PDB file of C-alpha atoms in Angstrom:
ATOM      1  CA  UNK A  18       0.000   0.000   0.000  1.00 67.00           C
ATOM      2  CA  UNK A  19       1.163   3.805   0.054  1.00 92.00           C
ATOM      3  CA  UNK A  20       2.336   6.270   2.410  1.00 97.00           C
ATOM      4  CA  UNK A  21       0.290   9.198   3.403  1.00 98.00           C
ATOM      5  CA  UNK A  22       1.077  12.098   5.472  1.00 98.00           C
ATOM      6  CA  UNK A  23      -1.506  13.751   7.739  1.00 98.00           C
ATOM      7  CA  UNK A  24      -1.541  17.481   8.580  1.00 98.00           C
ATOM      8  CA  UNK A  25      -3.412  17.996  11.641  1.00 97.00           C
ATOM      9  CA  UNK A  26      -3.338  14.318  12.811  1.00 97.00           C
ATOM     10  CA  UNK A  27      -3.937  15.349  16.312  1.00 96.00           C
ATOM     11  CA  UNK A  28      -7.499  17.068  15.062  1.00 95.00           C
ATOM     12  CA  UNK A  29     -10.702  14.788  14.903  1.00 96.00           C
ATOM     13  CA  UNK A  30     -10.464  14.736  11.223  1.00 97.00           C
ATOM     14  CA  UNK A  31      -6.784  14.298  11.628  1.00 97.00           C
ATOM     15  CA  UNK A  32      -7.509  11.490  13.902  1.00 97.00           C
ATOM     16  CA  UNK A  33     -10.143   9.632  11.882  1.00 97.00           C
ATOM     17  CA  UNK A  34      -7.961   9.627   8.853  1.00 98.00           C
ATOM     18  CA  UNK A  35      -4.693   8.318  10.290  1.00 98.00           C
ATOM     19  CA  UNK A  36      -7.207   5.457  11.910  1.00 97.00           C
ATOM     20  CA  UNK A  37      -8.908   5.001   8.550  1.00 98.00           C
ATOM     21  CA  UNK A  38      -5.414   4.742   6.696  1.00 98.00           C
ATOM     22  CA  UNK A  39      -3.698   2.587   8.808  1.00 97.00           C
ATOM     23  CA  UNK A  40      -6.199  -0.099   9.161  1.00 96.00           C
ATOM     24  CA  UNK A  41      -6.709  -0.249   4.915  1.00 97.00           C
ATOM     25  CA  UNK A  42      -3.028  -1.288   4.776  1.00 97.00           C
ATOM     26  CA  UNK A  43      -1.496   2.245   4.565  1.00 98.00           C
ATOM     27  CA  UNK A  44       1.847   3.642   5.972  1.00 97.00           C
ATOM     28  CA  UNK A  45       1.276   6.984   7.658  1.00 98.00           C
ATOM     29  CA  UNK A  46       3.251  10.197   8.731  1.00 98.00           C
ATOM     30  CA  UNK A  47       0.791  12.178  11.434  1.00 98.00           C
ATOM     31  CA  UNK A  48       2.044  15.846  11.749  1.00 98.00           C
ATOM     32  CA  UNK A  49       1.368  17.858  14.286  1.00 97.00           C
ATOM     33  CA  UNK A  50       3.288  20.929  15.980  1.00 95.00           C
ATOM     34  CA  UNK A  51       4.244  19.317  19.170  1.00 95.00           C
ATOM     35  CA  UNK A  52       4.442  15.481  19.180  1.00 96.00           C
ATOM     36  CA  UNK A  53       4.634  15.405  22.925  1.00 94.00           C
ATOM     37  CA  UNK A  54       1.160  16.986  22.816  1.00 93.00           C
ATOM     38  CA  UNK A  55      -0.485  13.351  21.411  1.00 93.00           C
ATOM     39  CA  UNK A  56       0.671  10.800  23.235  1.00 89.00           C
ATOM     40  CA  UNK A  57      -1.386   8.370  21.774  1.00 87.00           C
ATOM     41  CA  UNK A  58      -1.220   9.232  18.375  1.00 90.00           C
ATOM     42  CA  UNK A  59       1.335   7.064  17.383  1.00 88.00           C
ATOM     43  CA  UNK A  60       1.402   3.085  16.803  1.00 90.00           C
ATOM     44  CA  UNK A  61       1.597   0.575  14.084  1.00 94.00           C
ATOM     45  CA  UNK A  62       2.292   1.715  11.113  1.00 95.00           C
ATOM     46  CA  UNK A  63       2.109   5.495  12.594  1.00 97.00           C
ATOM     47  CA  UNK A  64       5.273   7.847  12.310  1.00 96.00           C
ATOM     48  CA  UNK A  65       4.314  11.065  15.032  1.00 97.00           C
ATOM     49  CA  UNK A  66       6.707  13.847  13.945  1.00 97.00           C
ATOM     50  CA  UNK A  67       6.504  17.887  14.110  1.00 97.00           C
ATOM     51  CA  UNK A  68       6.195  19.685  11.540  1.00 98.00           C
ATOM     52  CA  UNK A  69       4.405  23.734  10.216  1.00 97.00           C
ATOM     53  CA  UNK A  70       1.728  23.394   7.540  1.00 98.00           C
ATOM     54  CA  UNK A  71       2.342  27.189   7.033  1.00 97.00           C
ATOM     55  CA  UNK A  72       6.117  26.896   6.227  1.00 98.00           C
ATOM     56  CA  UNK A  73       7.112  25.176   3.372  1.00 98.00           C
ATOM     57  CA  UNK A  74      10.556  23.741   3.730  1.00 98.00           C
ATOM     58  CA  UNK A  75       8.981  21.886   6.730  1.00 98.00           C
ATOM     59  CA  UNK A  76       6.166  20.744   4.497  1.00 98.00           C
ATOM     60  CA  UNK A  77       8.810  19.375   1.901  1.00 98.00           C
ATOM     61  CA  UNK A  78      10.627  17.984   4.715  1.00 98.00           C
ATOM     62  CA  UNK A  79       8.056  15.732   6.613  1.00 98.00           C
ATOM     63  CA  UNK A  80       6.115  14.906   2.772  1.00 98.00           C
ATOM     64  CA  UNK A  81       9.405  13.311   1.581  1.00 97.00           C
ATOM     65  CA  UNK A  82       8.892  10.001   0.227  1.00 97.00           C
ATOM     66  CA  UNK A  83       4.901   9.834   0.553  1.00 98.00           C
ATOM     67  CA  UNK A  84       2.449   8.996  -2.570  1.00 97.00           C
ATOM     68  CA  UNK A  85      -0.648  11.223  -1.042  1.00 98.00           C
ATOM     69  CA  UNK A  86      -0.893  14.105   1.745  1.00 98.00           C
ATOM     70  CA  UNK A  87      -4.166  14.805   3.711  1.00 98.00           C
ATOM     71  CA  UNK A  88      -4.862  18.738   5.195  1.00 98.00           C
ATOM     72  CA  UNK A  89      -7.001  18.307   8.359  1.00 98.00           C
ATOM     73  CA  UNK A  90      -4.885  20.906  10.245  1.00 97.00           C
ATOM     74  CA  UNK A  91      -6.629  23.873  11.753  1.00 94.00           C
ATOM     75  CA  UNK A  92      -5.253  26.582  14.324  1.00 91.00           C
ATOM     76  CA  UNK A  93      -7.371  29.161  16.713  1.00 89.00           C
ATOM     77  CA  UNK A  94      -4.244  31.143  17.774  1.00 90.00           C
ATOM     78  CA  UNK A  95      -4.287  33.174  14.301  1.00 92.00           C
ATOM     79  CA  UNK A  96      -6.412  34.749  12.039  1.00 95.00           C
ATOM     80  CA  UNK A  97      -8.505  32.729   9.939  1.00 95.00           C
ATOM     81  CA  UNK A  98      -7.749  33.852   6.730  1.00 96.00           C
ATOM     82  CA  UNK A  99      -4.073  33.904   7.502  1.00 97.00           C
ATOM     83  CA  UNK A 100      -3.772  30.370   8.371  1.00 97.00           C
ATOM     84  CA  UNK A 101      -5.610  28.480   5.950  1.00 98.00           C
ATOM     85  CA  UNK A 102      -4.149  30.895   2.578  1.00 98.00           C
ATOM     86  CA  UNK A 103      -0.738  29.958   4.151  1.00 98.00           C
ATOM     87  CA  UNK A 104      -1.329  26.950   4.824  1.00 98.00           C
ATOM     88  CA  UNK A 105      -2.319  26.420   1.174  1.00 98.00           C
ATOM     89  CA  UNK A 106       0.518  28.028  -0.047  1.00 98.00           C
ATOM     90  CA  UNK A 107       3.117  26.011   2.117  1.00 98.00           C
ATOM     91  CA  UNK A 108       1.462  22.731   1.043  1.00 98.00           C
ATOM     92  CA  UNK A 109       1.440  23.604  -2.604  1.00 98.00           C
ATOM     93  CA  UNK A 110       5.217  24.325  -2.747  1.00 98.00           C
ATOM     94  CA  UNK A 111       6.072  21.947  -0.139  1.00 98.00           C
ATOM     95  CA  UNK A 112       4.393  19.180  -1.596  1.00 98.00           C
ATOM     96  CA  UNK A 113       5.482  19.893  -5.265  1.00 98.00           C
ATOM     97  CA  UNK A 114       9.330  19.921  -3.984  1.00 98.00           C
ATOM     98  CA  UNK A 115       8.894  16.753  -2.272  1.00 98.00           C
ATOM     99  CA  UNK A 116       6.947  15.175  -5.342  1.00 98.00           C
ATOM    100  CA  UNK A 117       4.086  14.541  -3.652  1.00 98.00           C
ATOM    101  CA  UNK A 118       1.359  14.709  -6.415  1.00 97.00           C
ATOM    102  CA  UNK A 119      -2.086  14.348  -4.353  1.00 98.00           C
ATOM    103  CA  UNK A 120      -3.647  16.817  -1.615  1.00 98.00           C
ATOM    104  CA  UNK A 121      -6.949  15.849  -0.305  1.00 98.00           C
ATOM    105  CA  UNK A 122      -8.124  18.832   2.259  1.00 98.00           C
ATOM    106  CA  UNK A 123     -10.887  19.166   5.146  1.00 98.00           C
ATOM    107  CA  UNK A 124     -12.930  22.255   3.501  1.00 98.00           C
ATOM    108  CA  UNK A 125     -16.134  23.231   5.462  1.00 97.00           C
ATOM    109  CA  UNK A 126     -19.517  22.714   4.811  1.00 97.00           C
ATOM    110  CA  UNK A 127     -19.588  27.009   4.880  1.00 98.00           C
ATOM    111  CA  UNK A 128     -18.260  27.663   1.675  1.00 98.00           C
ATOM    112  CA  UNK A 129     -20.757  25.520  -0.420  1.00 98.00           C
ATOM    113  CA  UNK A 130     -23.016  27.487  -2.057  1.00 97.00           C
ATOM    114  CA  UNK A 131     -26.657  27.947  -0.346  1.00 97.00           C
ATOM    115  CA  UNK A 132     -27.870  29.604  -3.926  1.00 95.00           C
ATOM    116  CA  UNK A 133     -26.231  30.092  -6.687  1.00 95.00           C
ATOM    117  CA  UNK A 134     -23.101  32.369  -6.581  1.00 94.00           C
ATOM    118  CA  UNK A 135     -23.592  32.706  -2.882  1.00 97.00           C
ATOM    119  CA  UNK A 136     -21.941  30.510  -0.110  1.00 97.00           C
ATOM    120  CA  UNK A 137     -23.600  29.884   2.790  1.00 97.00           C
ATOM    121  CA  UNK A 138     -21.737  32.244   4.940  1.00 98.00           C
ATOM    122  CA  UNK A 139     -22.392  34.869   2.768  1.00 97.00           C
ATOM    123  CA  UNK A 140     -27.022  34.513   3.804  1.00 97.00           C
ATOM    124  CA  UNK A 141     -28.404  36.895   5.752  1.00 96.00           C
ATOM    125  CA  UNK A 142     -28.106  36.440   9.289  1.00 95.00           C
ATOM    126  CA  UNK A 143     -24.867  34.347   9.303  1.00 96.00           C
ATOM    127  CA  UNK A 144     -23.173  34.724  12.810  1.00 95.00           C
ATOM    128  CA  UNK A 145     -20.022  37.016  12.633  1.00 93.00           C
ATOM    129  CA  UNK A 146     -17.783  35.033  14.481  1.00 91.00           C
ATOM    130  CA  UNK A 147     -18.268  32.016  12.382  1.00 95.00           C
ATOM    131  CA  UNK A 148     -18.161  33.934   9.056  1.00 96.00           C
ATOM    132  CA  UNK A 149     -14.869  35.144   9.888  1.00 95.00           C
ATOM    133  CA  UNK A 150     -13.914  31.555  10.213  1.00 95.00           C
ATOM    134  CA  UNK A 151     -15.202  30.482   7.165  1.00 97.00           C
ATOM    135  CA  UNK A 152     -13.966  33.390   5.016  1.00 97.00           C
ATOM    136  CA  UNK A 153     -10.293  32.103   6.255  1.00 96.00           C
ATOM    137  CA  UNK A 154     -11.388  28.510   4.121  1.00 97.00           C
ATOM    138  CA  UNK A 155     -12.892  30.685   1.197  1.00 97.00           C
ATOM    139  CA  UNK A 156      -9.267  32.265   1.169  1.00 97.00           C
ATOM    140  CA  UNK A 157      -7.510  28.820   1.143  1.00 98.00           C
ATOM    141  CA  UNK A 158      -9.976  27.805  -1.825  1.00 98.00           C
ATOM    142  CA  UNK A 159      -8.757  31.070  -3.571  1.00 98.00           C
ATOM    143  CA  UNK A 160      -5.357  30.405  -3.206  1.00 98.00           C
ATOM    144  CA  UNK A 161      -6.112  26.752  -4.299  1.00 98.00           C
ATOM    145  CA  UNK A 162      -7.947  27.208  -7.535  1.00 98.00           C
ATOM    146  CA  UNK A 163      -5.428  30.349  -8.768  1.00 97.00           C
ATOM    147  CA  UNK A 164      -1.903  28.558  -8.121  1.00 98.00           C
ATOM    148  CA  UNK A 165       0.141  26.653 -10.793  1.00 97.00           C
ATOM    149  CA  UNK A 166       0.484  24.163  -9.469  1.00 98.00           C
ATOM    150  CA  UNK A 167       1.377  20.120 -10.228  1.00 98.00           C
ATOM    151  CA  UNK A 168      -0.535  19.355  -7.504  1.00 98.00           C
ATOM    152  CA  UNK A 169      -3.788  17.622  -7.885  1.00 98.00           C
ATOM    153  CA  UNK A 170      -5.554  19.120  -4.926  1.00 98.00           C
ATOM    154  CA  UNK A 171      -9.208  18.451  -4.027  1.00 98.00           C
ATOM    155  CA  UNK A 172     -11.223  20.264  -0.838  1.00 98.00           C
ATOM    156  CA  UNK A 173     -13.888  18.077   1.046  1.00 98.00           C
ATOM    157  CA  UNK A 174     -16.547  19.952   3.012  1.00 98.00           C
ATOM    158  CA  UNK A 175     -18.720  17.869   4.867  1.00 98.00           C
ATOM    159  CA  UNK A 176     -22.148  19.704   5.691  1.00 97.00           C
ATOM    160  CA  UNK A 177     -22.346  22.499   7.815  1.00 96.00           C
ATOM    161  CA  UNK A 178     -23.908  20.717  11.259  1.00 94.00           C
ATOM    162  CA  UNK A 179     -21.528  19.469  14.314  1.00 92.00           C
ATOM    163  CA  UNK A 180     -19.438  15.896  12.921  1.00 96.00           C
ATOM    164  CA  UNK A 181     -20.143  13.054  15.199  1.00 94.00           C
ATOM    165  CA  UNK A 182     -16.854  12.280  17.335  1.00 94.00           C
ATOM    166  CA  UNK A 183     -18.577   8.844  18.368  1.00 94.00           C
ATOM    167  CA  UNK A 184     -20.422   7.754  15.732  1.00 95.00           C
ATOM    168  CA  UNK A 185     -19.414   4.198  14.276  1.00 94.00           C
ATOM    169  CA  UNK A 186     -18.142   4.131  10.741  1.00 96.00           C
ATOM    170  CA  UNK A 187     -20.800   2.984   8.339  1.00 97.00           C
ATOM    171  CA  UNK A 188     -17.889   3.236   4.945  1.00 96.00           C
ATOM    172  CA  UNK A 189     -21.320   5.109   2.450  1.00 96.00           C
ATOM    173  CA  UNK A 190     -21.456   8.367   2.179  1.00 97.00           C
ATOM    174  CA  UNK A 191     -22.617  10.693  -0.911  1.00 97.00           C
ATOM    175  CA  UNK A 192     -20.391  13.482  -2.806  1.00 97.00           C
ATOM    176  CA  UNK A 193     -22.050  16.765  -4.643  1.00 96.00           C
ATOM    177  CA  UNK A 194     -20.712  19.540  -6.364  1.00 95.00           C
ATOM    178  CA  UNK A 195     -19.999  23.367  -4.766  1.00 96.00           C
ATOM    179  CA  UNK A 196     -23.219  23.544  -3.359  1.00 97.00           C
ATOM    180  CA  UNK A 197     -25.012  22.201   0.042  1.00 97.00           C
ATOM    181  CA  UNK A 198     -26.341  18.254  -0.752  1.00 97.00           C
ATOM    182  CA  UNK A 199     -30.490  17.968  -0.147  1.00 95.00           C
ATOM    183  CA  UNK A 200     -30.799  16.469   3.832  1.00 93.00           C
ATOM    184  CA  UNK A 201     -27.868  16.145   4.721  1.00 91.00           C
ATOM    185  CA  UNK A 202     -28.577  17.052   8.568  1.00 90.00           C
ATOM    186  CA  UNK A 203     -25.589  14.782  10.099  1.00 91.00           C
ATOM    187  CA  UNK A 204     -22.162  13.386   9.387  1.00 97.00           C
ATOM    188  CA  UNK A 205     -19.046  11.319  10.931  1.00 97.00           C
ATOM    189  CA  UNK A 206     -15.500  11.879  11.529  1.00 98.00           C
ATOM    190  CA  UNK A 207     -15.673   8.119  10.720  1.00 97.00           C
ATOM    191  CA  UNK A 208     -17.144   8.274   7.477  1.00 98.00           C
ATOM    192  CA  UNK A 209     -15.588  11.409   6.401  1.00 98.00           C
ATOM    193  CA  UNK A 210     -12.259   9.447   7.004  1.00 98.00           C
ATOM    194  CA  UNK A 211     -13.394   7.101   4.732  1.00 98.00           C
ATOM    195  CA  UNK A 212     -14.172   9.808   1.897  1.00 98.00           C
ATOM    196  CA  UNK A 213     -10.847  10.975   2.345  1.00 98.00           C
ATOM    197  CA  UNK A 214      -9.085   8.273   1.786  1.00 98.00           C
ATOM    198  CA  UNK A 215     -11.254   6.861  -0.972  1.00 98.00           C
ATOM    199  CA  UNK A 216     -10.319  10.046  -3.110  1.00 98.00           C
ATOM    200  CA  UNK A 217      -6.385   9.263  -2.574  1.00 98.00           C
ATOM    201  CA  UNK A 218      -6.766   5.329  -3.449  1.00 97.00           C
ATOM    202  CA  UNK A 219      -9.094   5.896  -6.003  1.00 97.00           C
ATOM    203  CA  UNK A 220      -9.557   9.507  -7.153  1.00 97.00           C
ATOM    204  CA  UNK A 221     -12.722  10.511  -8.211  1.00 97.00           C
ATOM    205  CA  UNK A 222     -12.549  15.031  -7.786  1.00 98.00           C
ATOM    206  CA  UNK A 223      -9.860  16.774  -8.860  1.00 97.00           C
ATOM    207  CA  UNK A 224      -8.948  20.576  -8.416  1.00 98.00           C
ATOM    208  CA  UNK A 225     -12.706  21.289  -6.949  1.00 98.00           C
ATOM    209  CA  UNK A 226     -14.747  21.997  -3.853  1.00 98.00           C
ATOM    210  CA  UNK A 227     -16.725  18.788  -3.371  1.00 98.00           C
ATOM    211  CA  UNK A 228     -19.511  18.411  -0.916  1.00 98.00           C
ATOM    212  CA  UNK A 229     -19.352  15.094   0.805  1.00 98.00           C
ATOM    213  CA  UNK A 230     -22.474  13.819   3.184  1.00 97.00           C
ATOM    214  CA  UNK A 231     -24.364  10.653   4.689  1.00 93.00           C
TER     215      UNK A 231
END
């Protein structure tokens, strides 16, 4: 099988994926800023190491030698927009030096269009504080579908309701385009794991916003 590296691996969606990828047979780096922070992040066929999503050389460094990277990585001590447009920018030229050819992100469920031409963030009545969050992923998807890039990137966003930490993994799961999927009212970490690492095995969205439900 391959070897995948996993930004944010400490994250729930970090977390889920690392699970999902180990147990189908794959070999996987979890990144995270301070190793010592998970202790029990690490195991069989789990290498824990630190690494910056927003800095590139340490992108290239940790990606070294991997078929596929996941972006589950998220921070709260920095401006939205700031992290997730650098962040995009680090993994694009991080990833491309290392030769790392696929980049399967966490998007949010936000940015998927309510109407068309309009994201949901962007209704009336949309709180503040969670706009500002979102606009920080609509930067990242800027910075995404303007770069040339070798990188075949795709963003996930999983519908805009609280994931399920403890919900088992049922593997189904339904993908859209840039807008919000009909009824979708509830999602895993689980199965969102599973979406993510469908689209590195088998890649099915490329270079898009794709909304992923149950």
């Amino acid at each position: 099988m391959g070897r995948i590296v996993v930004f944010g691996a400490g994250g729930r969606a970090g977390r889920r994926a690392v699970a999902e990828a180990v147990e189908r047979g794959h070999r996987v780096t979890a990144v995270v800023r301070d190793p010592a922070a998970y202790p029990g992040l690490g195991g069989p066929g789990v290498d824990v190491v630190a690494g910056d999503v927003t800095d590139a050389e340490s992108v290239a460094a940790v990606a070294e030698g991997h078929d596929a990277a996941i972006g589950a990585a998220a921070r709260m001590d920095m401006p939205s927009a700031e992290f997730f447009a650098g962040a995009a920018h680090a993994l694009l030229a991080g990833l491309e030096r290392a030769g790392v050819a696929r980049l399967v992100l966490v998007g949010i469920g936000t940015t998927l269009e309510a109407a068309p031409g309009v994201m949901l963030h962007d209704t009336p009545g949309f709180p503040a504080e969670a706009r500002t969050f979102s606009l920080g992923h609509a930067a990242e998807l800027d910075v995404l579908r303007t770069a040339e890039t070798p990188v075949d990137w795709l963003v996930l966003a999983p519908p805009p309701v609280l994931l399920d930490d403890e919900a088992d993994r049922t593997g189904r799961y339904r993908t859209g385009g840039d807008a919000l999927l009909p009824d979708a009212d509830s999602f895993s970490y689980a199965d969102l794991a599973v979406a993510l690492i469908d689209e590195i095995e088998t890649p099915k969205h490329s270079r898009s916003l794709t909304a992923v439900a149950s």
